[in-house]
Short mmCIF file of C-alpha atoms in Angstrom, two decimals:
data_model
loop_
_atom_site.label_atom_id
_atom_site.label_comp_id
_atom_site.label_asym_id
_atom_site.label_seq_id
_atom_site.Cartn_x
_atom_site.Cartn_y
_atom_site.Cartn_z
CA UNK A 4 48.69 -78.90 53.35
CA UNK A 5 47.76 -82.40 54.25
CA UNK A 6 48.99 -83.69 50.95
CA UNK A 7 52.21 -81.77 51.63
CA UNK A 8 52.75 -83.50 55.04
CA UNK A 9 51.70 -86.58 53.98
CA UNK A 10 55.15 -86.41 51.30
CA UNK A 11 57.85 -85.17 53.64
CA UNK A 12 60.18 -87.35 54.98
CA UNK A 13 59.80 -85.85 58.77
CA UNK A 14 56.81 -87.07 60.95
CA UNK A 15 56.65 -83.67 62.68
CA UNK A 16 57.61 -81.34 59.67
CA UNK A 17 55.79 -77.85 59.99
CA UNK A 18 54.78 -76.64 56.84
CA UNK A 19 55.01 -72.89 56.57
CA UNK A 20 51.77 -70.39 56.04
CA UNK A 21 51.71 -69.11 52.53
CA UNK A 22 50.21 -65.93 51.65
CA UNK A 23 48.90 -64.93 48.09
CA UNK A 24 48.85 -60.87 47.56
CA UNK A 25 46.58 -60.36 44.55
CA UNK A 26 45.18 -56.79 42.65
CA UNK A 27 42.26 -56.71 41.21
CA UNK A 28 40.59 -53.83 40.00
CA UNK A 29 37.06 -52.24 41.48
CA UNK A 30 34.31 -54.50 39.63
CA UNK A 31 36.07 -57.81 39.86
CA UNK A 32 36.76 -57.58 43.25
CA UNK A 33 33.13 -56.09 44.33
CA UNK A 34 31.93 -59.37 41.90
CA UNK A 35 34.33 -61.49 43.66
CA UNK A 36 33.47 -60.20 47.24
CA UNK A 37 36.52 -59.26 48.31
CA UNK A 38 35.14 -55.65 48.71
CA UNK A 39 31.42 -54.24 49.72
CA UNK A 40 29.88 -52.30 47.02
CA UNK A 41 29.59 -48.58 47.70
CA UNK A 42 27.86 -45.29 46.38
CA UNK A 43 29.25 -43.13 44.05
CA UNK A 44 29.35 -40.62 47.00
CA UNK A 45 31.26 -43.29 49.50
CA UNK A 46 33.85 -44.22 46.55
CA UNK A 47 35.55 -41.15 47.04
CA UNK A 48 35.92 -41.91 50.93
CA UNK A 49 39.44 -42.77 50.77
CA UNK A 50 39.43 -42.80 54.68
CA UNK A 51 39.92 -46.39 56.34
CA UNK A 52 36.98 -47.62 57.90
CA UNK A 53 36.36 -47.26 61.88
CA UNK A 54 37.02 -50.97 62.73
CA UNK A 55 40.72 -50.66 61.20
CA UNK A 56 41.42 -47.28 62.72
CA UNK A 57 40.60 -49.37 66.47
CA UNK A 58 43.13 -52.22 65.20
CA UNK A 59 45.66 -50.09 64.55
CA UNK A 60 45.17 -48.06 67.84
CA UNK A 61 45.32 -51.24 69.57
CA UNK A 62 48.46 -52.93 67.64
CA UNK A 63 50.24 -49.79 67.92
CA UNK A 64 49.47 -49.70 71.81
CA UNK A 65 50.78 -53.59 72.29
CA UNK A 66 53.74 -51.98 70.13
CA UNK A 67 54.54 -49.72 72.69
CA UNK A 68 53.78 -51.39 75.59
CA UNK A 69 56.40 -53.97 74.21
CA UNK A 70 59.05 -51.26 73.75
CA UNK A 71 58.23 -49.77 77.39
CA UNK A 72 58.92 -53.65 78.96
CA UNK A 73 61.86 -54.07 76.87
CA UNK A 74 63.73 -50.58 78.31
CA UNK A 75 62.56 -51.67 81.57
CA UNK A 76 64.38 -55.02 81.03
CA UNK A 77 67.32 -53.46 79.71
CA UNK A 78 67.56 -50.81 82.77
CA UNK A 79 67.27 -53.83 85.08
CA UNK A 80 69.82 -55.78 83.29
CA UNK A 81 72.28 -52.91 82.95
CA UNK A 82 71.81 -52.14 86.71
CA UNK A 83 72.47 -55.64 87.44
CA UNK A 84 76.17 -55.32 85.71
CA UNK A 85 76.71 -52.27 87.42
CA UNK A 86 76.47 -54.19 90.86
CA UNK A 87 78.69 -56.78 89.49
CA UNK A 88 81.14 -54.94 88.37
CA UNK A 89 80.65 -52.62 92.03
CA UNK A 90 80.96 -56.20 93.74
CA UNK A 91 77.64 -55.15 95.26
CA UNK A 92 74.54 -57.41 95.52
CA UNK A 93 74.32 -60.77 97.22
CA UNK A 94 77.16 -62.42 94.06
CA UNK A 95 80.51 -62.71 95.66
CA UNK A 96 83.32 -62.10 93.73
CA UNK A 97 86.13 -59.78 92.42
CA UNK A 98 88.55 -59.29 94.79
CA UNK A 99 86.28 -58.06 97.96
CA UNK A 100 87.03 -61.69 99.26
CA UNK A 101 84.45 -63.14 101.30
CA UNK A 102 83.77 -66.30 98.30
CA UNK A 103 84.16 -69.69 99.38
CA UNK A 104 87.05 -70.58 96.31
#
């Protein structure tokens, strides 16, 4: 990436991740350790180990904890227009009077 910054034009440019999604089949990738080797008996496991099972639980809690703070936000906001249009709250305006202009 250095070589990439080093070209561009922009002193501050960014340069954006890249990802590379490759298949390989069972040998090459136990021979290329991108997998652990496993039994004959632990092959047919097709079950995802512990560790991922906690980062999903995890992810999927910050997921909803996310969606929980956004409804809150929304509720807030929505109650906030109802008050305006109301004329309620400390915002003066409408035709209640009591605004300075």
């Amino acid at each position: 990436q250095k070589d990439l910054k080093d070209a561009s034009y922009y002193d501050k440019y960014q340069v954006p991740k890249m990802y590379y999604k490759a298949c390989y089949c069972v040998s090459a990738a136990i021979h290329q350790r991108i997998v652990r080797p496993r039994n004959r008996q632990e092959r047919k496991n097709r079950n995802p180990p512990p560790e991922v099972l906690k980062r999903w639980a995890r992810e999927a809690k910050r997921q909803r904890d996310r969606e929980k703070a956004a409804i809150a936000y929304r509720r807030r906001r929505q109650g906030q227009n109802r008050n305006r249009q109301q004329g309620g709250g400390n915002r003066q305006g409408g035709n209640r009077g009591g605004g300075r202009y």
